[in-house]
PDB file of C-alpha atoms in Angstrom:
ATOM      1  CA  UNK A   1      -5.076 -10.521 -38.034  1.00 61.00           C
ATOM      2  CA  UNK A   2      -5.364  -9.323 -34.482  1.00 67.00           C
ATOM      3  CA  UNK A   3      -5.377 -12.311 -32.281  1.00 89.00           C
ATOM      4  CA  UNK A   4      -7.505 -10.699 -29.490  1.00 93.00           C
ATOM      5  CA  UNK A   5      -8.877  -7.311 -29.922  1.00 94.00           C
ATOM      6  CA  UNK A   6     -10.815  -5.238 -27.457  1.00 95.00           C
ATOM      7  CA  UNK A   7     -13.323  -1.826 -28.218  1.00 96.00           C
ATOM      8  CA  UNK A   8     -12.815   0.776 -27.460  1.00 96.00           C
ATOM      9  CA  UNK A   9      -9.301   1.158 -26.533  1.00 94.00           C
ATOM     10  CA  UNK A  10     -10.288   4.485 -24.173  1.00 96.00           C
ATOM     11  CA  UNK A  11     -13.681   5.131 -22.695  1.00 97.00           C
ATOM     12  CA  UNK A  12     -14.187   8.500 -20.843  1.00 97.00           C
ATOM     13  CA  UNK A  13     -17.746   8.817 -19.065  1.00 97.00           C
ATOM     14  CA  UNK A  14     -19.588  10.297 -16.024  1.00 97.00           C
ATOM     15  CA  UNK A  15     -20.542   8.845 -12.754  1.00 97.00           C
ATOM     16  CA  UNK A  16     -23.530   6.437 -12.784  1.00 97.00           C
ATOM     17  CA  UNK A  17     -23.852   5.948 -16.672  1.00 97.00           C
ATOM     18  CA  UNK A  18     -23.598   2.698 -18.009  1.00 97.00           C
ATOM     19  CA  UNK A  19     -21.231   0.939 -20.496  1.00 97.00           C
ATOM     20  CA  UNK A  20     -19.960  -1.673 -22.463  1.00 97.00           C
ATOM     21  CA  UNK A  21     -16.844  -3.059 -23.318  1.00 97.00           C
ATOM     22  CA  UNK A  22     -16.540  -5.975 -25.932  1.00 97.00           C
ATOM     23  CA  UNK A  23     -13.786  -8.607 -26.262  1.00 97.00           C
ATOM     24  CA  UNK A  24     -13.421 -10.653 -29.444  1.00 96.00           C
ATOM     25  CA  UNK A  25     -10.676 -13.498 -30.400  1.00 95.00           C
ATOM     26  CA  UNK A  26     -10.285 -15.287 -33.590  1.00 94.00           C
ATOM     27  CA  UNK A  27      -7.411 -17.732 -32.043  1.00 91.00           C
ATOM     28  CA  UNK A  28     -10.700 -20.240 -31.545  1.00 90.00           C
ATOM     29  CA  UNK A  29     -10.097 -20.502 -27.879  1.00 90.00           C
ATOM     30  CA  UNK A  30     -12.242 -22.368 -25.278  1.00 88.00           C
ATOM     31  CA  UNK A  31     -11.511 -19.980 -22.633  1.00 89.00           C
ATOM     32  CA  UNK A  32     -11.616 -16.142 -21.961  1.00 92.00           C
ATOM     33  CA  UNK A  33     -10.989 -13.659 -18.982  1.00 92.00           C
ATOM     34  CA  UNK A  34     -11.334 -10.568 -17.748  1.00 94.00           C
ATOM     35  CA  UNK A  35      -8.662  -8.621 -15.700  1.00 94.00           C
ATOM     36  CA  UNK A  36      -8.425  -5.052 -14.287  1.00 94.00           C
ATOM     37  CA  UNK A  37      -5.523  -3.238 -13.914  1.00 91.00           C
ATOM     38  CA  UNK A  38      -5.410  -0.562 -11.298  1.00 88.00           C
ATOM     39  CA  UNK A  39      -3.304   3.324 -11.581  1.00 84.00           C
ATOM     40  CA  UNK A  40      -0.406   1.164  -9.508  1.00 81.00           C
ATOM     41  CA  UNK A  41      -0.492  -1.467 -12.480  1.00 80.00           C
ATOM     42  CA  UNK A  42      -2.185  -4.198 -10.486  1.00 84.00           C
ATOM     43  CA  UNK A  43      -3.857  -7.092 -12.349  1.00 88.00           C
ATOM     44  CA  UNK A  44      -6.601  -9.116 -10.810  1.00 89.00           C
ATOM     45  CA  UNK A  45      -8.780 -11.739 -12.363  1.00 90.00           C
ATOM     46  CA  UNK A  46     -12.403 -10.690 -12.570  1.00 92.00           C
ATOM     47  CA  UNK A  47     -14.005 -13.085 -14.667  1.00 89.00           C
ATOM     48  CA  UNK A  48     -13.549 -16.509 -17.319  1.00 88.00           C
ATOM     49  CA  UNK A  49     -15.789 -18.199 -19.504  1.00 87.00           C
ATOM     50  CA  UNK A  50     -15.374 -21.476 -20.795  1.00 85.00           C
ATOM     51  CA  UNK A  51     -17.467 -22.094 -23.692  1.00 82.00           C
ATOM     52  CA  UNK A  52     -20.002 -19.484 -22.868  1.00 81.00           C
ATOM     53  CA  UNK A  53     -20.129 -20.611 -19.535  1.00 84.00           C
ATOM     54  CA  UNK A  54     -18.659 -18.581 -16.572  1.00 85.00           C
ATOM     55  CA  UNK A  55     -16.482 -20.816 -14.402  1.00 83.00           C
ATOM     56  CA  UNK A  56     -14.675 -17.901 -12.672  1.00 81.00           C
ATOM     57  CA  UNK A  57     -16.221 -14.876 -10.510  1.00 81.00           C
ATOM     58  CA  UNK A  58     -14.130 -13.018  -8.223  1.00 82.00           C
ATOM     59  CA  UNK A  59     -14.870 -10.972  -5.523  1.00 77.00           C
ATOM     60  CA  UNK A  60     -16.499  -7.818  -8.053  1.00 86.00           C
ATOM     61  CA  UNK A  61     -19.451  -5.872  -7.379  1.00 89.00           C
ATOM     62  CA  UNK A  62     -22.931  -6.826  -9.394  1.00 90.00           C
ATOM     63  CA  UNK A  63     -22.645  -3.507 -11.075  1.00 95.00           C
ATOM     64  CA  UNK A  64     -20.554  -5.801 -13.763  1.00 94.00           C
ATOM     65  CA  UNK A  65     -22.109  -8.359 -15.618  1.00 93.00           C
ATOM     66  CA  UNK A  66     -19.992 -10.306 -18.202  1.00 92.00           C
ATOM     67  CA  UNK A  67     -21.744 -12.083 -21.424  1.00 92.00           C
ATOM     68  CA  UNK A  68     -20.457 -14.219 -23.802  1.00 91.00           C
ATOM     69  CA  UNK A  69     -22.711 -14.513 -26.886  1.00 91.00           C
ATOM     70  CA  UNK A  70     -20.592 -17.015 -28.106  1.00 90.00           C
ATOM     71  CA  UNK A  71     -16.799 -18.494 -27.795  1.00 89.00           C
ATOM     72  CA  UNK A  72     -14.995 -15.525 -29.740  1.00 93.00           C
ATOM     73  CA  UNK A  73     -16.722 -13.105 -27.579  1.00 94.00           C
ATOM     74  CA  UNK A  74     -16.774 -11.890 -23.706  1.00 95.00           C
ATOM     75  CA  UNK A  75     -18.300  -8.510 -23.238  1.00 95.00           C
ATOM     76  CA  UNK A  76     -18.298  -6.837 -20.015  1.00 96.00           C
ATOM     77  CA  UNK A  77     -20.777  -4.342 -19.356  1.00 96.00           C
ATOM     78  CA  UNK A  78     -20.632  -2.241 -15.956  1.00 96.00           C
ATOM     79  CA  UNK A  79     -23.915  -0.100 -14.394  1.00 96.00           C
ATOM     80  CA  UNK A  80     -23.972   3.268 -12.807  1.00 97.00           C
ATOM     81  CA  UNK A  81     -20.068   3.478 -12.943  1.00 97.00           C
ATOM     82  CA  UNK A  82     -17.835   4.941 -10.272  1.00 96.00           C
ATOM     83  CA  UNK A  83     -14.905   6.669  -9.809  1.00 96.00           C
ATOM     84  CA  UNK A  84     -13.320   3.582  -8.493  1.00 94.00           C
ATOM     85  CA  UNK A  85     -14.175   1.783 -11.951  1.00 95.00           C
ATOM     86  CA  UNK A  86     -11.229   3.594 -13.450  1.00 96.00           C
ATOM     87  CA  UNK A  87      -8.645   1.343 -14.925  1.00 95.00           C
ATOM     88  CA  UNK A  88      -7.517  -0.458 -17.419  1.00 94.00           C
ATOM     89  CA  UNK A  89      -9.526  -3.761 -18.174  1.00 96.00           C
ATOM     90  CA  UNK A  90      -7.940  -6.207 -20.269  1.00 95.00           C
ATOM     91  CA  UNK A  91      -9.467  -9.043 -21.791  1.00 95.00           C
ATOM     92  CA  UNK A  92      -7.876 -12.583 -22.241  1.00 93.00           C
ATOM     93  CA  UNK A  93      -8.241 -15.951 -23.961  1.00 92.00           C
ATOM     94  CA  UNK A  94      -6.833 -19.612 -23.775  1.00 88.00           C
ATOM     95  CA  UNK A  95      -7.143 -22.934 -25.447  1.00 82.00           C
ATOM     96  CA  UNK A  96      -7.073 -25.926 -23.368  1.00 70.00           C
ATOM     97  CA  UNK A  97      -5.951 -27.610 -20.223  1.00 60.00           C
ATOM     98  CA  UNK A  98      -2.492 -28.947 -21.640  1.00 52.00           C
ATOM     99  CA  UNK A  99      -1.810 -24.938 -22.986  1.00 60.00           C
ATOM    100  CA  UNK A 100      -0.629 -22.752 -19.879  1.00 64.00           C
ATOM    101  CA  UNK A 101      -0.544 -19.390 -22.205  1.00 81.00           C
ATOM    102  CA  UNK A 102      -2.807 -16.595 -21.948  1.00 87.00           C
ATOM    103  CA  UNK A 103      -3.161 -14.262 -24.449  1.00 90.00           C
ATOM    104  CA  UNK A 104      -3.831 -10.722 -24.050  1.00 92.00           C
ATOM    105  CA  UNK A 105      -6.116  -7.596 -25.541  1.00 93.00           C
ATOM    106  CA  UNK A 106      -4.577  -4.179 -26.062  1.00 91.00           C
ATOM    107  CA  UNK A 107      -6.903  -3.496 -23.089  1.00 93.00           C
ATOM    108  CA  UNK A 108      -9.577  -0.722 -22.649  1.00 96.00           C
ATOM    109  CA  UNK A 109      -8.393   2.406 -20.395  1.00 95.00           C
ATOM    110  CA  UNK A 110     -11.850   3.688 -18.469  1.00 97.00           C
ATOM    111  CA  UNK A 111     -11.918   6.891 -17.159  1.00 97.00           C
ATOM    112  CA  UNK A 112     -14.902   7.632 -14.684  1.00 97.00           C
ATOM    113  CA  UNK A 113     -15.395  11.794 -14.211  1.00 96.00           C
TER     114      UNK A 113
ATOM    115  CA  UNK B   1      -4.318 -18.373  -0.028  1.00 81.00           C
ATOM    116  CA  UNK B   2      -1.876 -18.010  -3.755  1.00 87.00           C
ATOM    117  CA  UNK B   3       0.102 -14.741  -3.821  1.00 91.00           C
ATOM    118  CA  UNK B   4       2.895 -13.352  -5.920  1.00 94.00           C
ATOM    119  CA  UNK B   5       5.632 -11.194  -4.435  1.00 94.00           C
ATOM    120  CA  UNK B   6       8.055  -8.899  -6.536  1.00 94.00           C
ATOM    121  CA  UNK B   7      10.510  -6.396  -6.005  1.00 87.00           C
ATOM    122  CA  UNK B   8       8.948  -2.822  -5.921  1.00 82.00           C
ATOM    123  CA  UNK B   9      10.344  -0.578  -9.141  1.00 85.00           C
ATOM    124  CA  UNK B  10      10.963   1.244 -10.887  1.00 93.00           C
ATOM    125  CA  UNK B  11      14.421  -0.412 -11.577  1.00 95.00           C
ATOM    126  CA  UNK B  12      16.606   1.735 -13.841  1.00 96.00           C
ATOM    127  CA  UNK B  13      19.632   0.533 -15.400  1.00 97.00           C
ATOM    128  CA  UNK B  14      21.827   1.092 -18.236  1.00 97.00           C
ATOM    129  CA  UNK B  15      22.283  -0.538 -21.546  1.00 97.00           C
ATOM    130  CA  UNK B  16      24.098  -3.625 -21.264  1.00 96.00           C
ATOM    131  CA  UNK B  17      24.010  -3.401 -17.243  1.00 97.00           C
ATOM    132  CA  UNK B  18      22.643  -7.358 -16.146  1.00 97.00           C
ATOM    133  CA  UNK B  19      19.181  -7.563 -14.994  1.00 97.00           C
ATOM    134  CA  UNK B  20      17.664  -9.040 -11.753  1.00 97.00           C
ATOM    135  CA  UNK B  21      13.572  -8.973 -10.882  1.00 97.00           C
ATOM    136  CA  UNK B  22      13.033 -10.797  -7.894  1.00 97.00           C
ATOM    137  CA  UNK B  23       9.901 -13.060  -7.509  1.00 97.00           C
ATOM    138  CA  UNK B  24       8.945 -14.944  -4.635  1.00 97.00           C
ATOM    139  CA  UNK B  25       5.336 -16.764  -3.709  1.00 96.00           C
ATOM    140  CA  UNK B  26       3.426 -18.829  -1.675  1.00 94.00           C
ATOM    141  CA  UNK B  27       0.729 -21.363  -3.033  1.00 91.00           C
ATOM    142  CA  UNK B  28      -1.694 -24.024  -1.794  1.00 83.00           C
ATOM    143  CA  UNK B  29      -0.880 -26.376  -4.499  1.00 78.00           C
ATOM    144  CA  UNK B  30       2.255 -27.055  -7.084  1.00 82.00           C
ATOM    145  CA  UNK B  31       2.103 -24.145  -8.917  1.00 91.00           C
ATOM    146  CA  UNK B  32       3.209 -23.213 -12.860  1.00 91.00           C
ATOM    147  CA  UNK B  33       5.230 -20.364 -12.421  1.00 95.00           C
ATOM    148  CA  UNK B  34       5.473 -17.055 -15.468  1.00 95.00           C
ATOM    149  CA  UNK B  35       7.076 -14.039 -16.869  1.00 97.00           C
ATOM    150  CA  UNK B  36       4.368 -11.638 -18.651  1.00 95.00           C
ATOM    151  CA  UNK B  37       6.022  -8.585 -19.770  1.00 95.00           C
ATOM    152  CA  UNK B  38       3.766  -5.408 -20.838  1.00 92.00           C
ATOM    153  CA  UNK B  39       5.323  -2.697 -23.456  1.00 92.00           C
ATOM    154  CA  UNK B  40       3.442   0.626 -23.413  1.00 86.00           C
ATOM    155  CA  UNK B  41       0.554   1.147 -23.986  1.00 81.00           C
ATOM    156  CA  UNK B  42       0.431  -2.884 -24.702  1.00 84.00           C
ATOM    157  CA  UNK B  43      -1.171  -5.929 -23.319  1.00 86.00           C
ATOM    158  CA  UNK B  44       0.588  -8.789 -21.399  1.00 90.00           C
ATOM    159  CA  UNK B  45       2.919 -11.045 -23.314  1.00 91.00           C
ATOM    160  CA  UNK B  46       4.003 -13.855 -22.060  1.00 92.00           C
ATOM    161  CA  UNK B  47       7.832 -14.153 -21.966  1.00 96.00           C
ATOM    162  CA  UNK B  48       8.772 -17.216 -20.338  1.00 96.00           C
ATOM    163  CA  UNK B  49       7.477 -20.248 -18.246  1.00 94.00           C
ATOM    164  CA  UNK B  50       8.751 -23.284 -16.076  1.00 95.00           C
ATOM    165  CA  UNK B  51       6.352 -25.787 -14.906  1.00 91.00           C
ATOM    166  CA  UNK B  52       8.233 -27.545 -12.317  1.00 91.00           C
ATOM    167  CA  UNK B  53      11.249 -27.354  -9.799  1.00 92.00           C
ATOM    168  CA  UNK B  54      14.176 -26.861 -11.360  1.00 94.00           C
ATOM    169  CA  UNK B  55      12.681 -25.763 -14.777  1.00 95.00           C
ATOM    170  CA  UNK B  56      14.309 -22.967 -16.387  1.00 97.00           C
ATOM    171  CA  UNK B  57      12.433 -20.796 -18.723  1.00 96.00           C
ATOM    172  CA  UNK B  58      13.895 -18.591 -21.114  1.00 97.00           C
ATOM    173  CA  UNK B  59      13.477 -15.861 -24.089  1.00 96.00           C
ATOM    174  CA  UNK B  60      14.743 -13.294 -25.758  1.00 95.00           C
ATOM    175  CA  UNK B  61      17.764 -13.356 -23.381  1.00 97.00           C
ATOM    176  CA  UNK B  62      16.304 -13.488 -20.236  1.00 98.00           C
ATOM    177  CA  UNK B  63      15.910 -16.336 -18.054  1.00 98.00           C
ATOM    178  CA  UNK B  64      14.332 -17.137 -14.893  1.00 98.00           C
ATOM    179  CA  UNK B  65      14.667 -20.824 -12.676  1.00 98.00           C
ATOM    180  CA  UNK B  66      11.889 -22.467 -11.004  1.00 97.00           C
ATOM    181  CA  UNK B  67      13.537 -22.534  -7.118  1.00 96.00           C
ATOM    182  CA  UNK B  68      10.531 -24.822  -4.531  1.00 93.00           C
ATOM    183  CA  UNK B  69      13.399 -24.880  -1.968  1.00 94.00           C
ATOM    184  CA  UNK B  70      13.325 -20.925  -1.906  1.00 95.00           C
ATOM    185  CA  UNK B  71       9.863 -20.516  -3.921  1.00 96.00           C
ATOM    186  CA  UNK B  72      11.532 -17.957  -6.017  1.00 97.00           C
ATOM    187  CA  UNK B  73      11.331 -17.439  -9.929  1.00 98.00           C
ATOM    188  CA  UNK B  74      13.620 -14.657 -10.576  1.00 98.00           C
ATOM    189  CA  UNK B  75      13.914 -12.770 -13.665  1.00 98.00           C
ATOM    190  CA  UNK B  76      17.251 -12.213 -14.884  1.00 98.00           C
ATOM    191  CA  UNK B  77      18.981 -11.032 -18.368  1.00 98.00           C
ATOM    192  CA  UNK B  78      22.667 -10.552 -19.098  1.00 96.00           C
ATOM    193  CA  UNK B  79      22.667  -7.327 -20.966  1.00 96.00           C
ATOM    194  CA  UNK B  80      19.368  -5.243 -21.175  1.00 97.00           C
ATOM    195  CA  UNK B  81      18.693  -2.874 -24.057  1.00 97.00           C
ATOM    196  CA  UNK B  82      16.618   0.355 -24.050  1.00 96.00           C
ATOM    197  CA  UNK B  83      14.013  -1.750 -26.286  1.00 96.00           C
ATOM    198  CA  UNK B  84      13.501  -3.707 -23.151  1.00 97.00           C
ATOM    199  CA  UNK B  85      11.431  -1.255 -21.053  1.00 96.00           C
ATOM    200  CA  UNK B  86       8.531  -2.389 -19.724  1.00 96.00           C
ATOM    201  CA  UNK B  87       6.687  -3.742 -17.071  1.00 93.00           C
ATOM    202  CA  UNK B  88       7.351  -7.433 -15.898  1.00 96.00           C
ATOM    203  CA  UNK B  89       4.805  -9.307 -14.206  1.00 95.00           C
ATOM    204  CA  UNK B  90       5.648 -12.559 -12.125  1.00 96.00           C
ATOM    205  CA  UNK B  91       2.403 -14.595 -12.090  1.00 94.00           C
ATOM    206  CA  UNK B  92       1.422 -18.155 -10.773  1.00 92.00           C
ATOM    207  CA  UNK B  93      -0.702 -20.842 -11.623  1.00 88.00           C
ATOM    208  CA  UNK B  94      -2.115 -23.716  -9.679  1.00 82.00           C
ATOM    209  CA  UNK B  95      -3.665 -26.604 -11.796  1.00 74.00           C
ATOM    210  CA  UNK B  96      -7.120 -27.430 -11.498  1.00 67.00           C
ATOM    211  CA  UNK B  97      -8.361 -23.783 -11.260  1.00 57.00           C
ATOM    212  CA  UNK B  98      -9.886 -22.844 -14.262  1.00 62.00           C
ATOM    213  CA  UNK B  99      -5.935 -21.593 -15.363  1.00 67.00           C
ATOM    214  CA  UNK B 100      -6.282 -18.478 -13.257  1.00 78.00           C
ATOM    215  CA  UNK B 101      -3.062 -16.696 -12.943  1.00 86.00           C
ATOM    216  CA  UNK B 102      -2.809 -15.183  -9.795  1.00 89.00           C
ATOM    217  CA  UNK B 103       0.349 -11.612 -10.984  1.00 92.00           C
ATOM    218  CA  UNK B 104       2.683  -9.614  -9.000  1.00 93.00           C
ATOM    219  CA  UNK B 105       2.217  -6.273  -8.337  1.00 90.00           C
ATOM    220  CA  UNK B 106       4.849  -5.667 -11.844  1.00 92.00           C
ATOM    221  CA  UNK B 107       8.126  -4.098 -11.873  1.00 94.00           C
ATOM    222  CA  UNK B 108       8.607  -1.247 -13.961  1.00 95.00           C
ATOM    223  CA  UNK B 109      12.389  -1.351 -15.956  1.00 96.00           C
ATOM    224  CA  UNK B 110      13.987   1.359 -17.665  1.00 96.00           C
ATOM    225  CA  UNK B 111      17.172   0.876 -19.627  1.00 97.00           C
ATOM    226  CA  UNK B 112      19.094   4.199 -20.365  1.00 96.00           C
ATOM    227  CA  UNK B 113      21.969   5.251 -23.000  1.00 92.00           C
TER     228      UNK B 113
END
């Protein structure tokens, strides 16, 4: 009865492949993120969708497109990866206005060789 | 611009020493202010909230008050246990912005025997 779960949970690949990370909750929440966390454990938004609709886009390279097939799911998907793309991404959902918590994936740990 | 400031870490203590994480920020707006704690290899959980001056949020022992005059939210417990280790995260919120939680750069705690 995971509340938000994330595959894989570790993701080793080469410079300039391609990949894809998918993000699923079954809390039936309106709203989901994406966050990286860097090797010095910072977070920073990347992305939210609002039913299936982004409403947030940081500052992130083109390279990573998010998708949201529907409201349980926000995939992220990243092109010709880089060793800078290491991290851990963690995905994130939320139900509301009036509800101020997040709620968190195991997150994915990327390595880029 | 929003932006979280917290002490750098790691902080290591001993079991049953008290607890202090200092958290300051500055924000364009009236911000929602939170505790997310992250246990290895573990997402973000949120451990406490206050959403207005004076506002004190608390769990699991540990508290932390909502202070505009100093714009500080400082994380504090009375007697920490080994089972406490983790990484804390300050984070803030301003209304009106899609809930984006702008974190802190985390603290990393260890509690010894």
């Amino acid at each position: 009865d995971t509340a938000v779960s994330q595959t894989p949970k570790y993701l080793v690949t080469q410079m300039g492949n391609d990949k894809s990370i998918k993000c699923e909750q079954n809390l039936g929440h309106d709203t989901m993120y994406w966050y990286k966390q860097d090797s010095k454990k910072f977070l920073k938004i990347m992305f939210s969708y609002n039913n299936k609709e982004l409403i947030i886009n940081e500052t992130v390279p083109n390279r990573f497109s998010p998708k949201s097939p529907d409201k349980a799911h926000l995939n992220l998907h990243i092109n010709s990866l880089e060793l800078g793309d290491s991290a851990v991404y963690f995905c994130a959902s939320r139900q509301g206005a009036a509800s101020y918590e997040q709620y968190f994936g195991p997150g994915t740990r990327l390595t880029v060789t | 611009g929003n932006s979280v400031t917290q002490m750098e870490g790691p902080v290591t203590l001993s079991e049953e020493a008290f607890l202090t994480i200092n958290c300051t920020y500055t924000a364009t707006g009236y911000p929602s202010l939170f505790w997310y704690v992250q246990y290895p290899g573990e997402g973000l959980q949120l451990l406490l909230k206050a959403t207005k001056a004076d506002d004190k949020g608390s769990n699991k022992g540990f508290e932390a008050t909502y202070r505009k005059e100093t714009t500080s939210f400082h994380l504090e417990k009375g007697s920490v246990q080994v089972s406490d280790s983790a990484v804390y995260f300050c984070a803030l919120r301003i209304s009106g912005t899609a809930s984006k939680l702008t974190f802190g750069t985390g603290t990393r705690l260890q509690v010894t025997l």
